[in-house]
mmCIF file of C-alpha atoms in Angstrom:
data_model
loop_
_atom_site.group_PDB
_atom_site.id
_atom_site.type_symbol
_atom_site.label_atom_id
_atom_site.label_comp_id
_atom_site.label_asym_id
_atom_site.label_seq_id
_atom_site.Cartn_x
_atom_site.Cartn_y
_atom_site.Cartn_z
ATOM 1 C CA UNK D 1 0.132 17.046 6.293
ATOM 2 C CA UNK D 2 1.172 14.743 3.830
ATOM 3 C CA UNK D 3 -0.919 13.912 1.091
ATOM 4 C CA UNK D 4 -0.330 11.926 -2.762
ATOM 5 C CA UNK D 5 -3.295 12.888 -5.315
ATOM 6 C CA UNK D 6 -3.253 10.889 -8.447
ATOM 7 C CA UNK D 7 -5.723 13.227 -10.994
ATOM 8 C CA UNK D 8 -6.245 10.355 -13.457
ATOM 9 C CA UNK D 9 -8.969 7.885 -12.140
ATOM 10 C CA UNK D 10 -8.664 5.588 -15.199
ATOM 11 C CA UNK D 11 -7.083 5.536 -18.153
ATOM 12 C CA UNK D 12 -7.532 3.058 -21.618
ATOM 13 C CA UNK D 13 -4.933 2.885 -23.778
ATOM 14 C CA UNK D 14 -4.374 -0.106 -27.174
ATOM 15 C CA UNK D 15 -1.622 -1.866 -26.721
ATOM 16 C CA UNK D 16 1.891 -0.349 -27.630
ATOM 17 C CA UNK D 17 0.802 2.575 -26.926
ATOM 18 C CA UNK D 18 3.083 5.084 -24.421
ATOM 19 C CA UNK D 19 1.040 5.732 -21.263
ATOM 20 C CA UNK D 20 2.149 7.611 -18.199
ATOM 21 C CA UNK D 21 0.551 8.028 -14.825
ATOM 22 C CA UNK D 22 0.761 11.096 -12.745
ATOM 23 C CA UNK D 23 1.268 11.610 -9.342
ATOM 24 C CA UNK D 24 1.609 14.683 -7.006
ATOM 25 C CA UNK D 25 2.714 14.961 -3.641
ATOM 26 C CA UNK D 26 2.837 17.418 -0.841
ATOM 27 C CA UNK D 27 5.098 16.957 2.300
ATOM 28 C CA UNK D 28 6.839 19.234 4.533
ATOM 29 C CA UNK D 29 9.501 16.682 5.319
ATOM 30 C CA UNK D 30 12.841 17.449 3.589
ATOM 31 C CA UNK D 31 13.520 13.672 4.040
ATOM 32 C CA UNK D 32 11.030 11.425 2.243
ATOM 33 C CA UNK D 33 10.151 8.057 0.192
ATOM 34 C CA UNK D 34 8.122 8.077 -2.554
ATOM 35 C CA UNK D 35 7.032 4.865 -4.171
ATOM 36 C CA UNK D 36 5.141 3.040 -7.403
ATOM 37 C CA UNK D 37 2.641 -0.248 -6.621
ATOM 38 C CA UNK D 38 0.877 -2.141 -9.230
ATOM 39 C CA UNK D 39 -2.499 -4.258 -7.906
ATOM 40 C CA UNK D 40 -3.256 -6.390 -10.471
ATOM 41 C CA UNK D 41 -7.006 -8.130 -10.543
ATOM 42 C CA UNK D 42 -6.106 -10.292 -7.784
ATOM 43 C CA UNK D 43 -5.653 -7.703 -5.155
ATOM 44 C CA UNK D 44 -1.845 -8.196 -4.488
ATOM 45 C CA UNK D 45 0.232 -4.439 -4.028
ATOM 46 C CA UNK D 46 3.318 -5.916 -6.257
ATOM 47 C CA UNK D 47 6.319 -2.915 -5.435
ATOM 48 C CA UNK D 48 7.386 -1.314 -8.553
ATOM 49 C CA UNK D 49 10.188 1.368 -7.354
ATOM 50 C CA UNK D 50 11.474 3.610 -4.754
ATOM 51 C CA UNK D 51 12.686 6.835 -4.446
ATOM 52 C CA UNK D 52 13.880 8.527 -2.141
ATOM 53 C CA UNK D 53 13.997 12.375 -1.961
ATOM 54 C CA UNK D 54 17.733 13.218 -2.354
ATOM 55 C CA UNK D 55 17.825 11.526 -5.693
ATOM 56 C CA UNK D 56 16.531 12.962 -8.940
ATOM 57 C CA UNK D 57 17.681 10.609 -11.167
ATOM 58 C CA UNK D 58 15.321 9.467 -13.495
ATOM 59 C CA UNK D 59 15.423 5.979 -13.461
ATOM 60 C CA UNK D 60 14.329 3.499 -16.599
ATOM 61 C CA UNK D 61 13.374 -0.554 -15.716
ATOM 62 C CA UNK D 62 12.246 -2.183 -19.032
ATOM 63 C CA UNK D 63 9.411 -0.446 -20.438
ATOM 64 C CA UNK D 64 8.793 0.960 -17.240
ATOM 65 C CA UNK D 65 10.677 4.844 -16.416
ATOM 66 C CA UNK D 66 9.850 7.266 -13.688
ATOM 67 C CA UNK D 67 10.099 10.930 -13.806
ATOM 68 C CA UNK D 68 10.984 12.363 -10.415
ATOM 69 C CA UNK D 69 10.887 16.677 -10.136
ATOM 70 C CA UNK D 70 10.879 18.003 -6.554
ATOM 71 C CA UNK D 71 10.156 21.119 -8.039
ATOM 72 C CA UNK D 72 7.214 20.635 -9.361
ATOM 73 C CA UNK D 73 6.378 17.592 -6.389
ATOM 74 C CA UNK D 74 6.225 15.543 -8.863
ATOM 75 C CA UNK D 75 6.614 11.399 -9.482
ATOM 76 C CA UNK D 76 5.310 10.512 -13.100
ATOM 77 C CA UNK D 77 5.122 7.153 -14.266
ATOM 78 C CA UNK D 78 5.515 5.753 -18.098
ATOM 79 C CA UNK D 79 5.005 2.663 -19.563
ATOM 80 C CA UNK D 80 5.949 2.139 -23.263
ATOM 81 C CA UNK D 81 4.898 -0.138 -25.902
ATOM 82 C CA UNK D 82 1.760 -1.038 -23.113
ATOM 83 C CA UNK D 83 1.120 -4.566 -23.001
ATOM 84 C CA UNK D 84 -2.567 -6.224 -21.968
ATOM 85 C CA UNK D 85 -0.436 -7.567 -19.150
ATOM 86 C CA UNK D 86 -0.151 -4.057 -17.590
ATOM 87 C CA UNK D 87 -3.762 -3.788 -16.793
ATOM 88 C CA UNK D 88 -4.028 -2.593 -13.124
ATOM 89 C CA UNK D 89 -4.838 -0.491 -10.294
ATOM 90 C CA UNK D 90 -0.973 1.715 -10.123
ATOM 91 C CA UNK D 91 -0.987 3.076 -7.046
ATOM 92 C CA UNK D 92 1.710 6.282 -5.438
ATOM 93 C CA UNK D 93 2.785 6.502 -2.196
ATOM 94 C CA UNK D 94 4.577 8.449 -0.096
ATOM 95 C CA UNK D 95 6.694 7.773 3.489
ATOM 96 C CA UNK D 96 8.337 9.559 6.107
ATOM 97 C CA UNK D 97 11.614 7.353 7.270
ATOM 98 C CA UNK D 98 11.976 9.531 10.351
ATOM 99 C CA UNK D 99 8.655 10.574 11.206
ATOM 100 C CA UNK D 100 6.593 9.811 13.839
ATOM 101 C CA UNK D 101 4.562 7.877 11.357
ATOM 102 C CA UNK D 102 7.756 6.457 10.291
ATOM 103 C CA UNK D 103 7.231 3.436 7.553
ATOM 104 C CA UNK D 104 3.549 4.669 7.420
ATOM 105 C CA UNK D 105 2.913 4.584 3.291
ATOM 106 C CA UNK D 106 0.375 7.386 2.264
ATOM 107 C CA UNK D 107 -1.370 6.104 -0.977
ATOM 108 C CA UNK D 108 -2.665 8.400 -3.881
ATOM 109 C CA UNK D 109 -6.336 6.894 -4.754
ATOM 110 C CA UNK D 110 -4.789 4.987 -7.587
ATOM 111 C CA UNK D 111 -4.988 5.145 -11.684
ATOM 112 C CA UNK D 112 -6.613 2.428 -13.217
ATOM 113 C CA UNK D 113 -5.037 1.145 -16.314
ATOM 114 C CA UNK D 114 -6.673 -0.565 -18.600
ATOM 115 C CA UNK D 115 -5.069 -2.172 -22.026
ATOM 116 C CA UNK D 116 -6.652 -3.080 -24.827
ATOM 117 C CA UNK D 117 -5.527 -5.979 -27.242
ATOM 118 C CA UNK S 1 10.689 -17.503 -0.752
ATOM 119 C CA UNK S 2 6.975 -17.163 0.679
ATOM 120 C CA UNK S 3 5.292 -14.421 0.087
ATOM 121 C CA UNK S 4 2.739 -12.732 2.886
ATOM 122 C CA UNK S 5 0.208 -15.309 3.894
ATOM 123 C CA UNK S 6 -3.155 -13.675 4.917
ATOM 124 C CA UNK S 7 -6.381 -15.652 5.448
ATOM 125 C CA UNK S 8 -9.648 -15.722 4.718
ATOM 126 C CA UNK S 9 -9.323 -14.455 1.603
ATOM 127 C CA UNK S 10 -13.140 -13.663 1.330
ATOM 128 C CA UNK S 11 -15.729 -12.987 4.400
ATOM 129 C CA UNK S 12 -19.288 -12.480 4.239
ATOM 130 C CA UNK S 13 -21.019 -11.696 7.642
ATOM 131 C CA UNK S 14 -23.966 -9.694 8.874
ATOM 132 C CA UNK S 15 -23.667 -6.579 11.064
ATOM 133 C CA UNK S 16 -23.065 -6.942 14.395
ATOM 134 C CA UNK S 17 -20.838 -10.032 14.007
ATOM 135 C CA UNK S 18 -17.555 -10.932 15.171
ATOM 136 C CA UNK S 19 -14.776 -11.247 12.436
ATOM 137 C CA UNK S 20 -10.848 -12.034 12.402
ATOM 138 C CA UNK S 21 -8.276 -12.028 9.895
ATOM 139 C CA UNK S 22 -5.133 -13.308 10.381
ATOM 140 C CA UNK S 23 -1.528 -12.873 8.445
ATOM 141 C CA UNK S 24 1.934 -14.648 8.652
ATOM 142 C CA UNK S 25 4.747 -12.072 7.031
ATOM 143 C CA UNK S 26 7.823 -12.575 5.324
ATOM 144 C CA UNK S 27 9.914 -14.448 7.838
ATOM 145 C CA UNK S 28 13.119 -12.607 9.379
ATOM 146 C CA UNK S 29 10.745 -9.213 8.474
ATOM 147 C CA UNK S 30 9.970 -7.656 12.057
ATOM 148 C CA UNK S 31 7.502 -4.804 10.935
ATOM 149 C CA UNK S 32 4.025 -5.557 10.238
ATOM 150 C CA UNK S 33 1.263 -3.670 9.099
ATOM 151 C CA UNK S 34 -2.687 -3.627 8.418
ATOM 152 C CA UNK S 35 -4.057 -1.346 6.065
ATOM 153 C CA UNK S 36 -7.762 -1.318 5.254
ATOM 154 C CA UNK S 37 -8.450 -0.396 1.422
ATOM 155 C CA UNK S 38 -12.165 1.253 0.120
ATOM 156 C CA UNK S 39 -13.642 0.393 -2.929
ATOM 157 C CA UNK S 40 -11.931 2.684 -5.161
ATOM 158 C CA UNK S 41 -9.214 3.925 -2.919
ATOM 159 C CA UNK S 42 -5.645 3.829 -1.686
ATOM 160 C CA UNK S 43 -5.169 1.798 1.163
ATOM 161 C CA UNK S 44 -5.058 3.658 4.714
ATOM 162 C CA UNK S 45 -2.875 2.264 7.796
ATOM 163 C CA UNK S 46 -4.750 0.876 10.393
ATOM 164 C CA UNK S 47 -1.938 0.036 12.848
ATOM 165 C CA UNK S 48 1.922 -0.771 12.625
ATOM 166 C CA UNK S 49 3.877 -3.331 14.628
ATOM 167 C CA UNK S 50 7.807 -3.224 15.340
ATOM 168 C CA UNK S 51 8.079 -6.503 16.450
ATOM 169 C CA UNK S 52 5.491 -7.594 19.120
ATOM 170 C CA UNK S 53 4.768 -3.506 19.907
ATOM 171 C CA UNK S 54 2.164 -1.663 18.459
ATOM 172 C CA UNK S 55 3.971 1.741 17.235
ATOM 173 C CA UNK S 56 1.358 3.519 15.100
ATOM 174 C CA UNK S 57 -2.683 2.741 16.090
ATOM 175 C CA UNK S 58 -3.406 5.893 15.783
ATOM 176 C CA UNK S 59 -6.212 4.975 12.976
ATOM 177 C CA UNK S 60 -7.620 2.149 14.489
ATOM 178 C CA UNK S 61 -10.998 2.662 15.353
ATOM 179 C CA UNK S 62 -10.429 0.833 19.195
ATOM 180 C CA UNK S 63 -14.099 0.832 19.876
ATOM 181 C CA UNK S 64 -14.274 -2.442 17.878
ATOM 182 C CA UNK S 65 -11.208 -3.118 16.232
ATOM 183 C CA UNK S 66 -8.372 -4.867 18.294
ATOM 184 C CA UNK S 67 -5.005 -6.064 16.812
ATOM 185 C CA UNK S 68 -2.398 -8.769 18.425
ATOM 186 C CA UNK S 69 0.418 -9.835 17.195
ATOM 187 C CA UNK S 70 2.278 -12.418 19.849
ATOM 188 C CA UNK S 71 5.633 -13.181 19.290
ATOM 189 C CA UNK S 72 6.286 -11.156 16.956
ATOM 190 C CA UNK S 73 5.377 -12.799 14.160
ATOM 191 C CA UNK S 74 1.464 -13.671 13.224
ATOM 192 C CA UNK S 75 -0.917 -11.060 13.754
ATOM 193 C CA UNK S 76 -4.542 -10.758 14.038
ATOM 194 C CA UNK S 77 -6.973 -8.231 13.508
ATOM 195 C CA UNK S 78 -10.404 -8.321 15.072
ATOM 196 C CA UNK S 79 -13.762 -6.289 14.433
ATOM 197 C CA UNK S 80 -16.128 -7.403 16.926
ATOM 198 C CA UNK S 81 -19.362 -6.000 16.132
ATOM 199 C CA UNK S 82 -18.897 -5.227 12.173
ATOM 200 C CA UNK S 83 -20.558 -2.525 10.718
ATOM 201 C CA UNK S 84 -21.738 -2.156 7.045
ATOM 202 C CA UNK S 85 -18.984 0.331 7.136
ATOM 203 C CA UNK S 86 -16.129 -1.959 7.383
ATOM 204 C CA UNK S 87 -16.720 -3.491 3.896
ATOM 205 C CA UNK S 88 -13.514 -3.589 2.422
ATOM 206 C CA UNK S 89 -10.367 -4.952 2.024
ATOM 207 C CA UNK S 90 -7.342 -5.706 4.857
ATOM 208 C CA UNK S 91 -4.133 -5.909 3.676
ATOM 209 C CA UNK S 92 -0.897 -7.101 5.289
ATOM 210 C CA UNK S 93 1.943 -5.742 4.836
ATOM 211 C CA UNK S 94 5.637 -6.429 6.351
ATOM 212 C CA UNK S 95 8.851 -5.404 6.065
ATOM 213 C CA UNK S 96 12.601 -5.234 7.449
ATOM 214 C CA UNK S 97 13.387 -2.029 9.125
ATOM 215 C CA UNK S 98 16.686 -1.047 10.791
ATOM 216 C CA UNK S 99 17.839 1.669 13.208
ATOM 217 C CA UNK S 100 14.373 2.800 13.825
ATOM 218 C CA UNK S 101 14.164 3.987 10.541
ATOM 219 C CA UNK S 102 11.950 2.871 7.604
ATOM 220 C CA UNK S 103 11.057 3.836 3.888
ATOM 221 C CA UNK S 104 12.255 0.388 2.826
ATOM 222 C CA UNK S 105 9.628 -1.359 0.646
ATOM 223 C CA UNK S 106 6.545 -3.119 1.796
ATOM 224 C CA UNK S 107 5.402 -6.406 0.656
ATOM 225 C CA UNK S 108 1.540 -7.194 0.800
ATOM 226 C CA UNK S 109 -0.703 -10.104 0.974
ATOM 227 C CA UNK S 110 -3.456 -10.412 -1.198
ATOM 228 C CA UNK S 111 -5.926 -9.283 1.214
ATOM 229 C CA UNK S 112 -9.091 -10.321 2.620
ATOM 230 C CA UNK S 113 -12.111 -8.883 0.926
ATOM 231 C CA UNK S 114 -14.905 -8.156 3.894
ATOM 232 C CA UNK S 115 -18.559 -8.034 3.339
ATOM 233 C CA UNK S 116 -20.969 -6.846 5.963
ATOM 234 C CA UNK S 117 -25.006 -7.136 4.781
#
């Protein structure tokens, strides 16, 4: 079965401070999608990144980088120099493109990220 | 380019009650999802449509949840009665998938937040 845990429930950081998320998955597909969502206060899943599981590239947007390690199942998420602007629900998620559950996103329970001025 | 539309945005209705929600997706995007999201959780797939078929309802409770989505295009999701159980929030979700394949990203609405007293 697969499954996305996300350990940290919430997290409160002062701004420009280095934060990163974690995220841990477990799938028995060779062929998978793993992915980042931010939901700010007013509810909206914004898409952050993709990944897909035949590239372990780590990949750096901004102040935003991901840390992908299929040997460890692992998706981490860092944001640095944290703004007040970042404060949100960041949520994991994982997909099987082939599956019979194809497109079907499994979400961690989220990390909630709050930052203070 | 408009986003996904999903209305109400807030309902408030006692047990036993009939409710609908109703969402428009990204036009020229022929996959469309509803996910219901706990308090304090990830959200969870409550039934996928390629097009005008429903592919995935394996989660949807059918005893009082129904789902339609004619044409291809708007969809509606029913709970007729509501329980205090379905408190939460029912997002919409759609995408462009090709080849029968998926893993591309999702694009939500903002949801519609569901009270039951």
């Amino acid at each position: 079965a697969q499954k996305v845990t996300q350990a940290q429930t919430e997290i409160s950081v002062v701004e420009k401070e280095d934060v990163t998320l974690d995220c841990v998955y477990e799938t028995r597909d060779t062929t998978y999608y793993l992915f980042w969502y931010k939901q700010p206060p007013s509810g909206e899943l914004v898409f952050l990144i993709r990944r897909n599981s035949f590239d372990e590239q780590n990949e750096i947007s901004g102040r935003y980088s991901w840390n992908f390690q299929k040997s460890t199942s692992s998706f981490n998420f860092t944001i640095t120099a944290s703004q007040v602007v970042d404060s949100a629900v960041y949520f994991c998620a994982l997909s099987d493109p082939y599956g019979g559950s194809q497109g079907n996103l499994i979400f961690g329970k989220g990390t909630k990220l709050s930052v203070k001025p | 380019e408009a986003g996904v539309v999903q209305s109400p945005r807030y309902k408030i209705i006692e047990k036993k009650q009939p409710v609908a929600f109703w969402c428009n997706p990204i036009s020229g995007h022929n996959t469309l999802y509803w996910y219901r999201q706990n308090l304090g959780q990830g959200p969870e797939l409550l039934i996928r449509y390629e097009n005008e078929e429903a592919v995935d309802d394996s989660q949807l409770p059918k005893d009082r949840f129904s789902a339609e989505r004619l044409k291809g295009v708007d969809s509606t999701l029913k709970i007729q009665p509501a329980e205090l159980g379905d408190s939460a929030v029912y997002l919409c979700a759609s995408s462009f998938s090709r080849d029968g394949a998926d893993g591309g990203e999702l694009f939500f609405g903002e949801g519609s937040r569901l009270t039951v007293l």
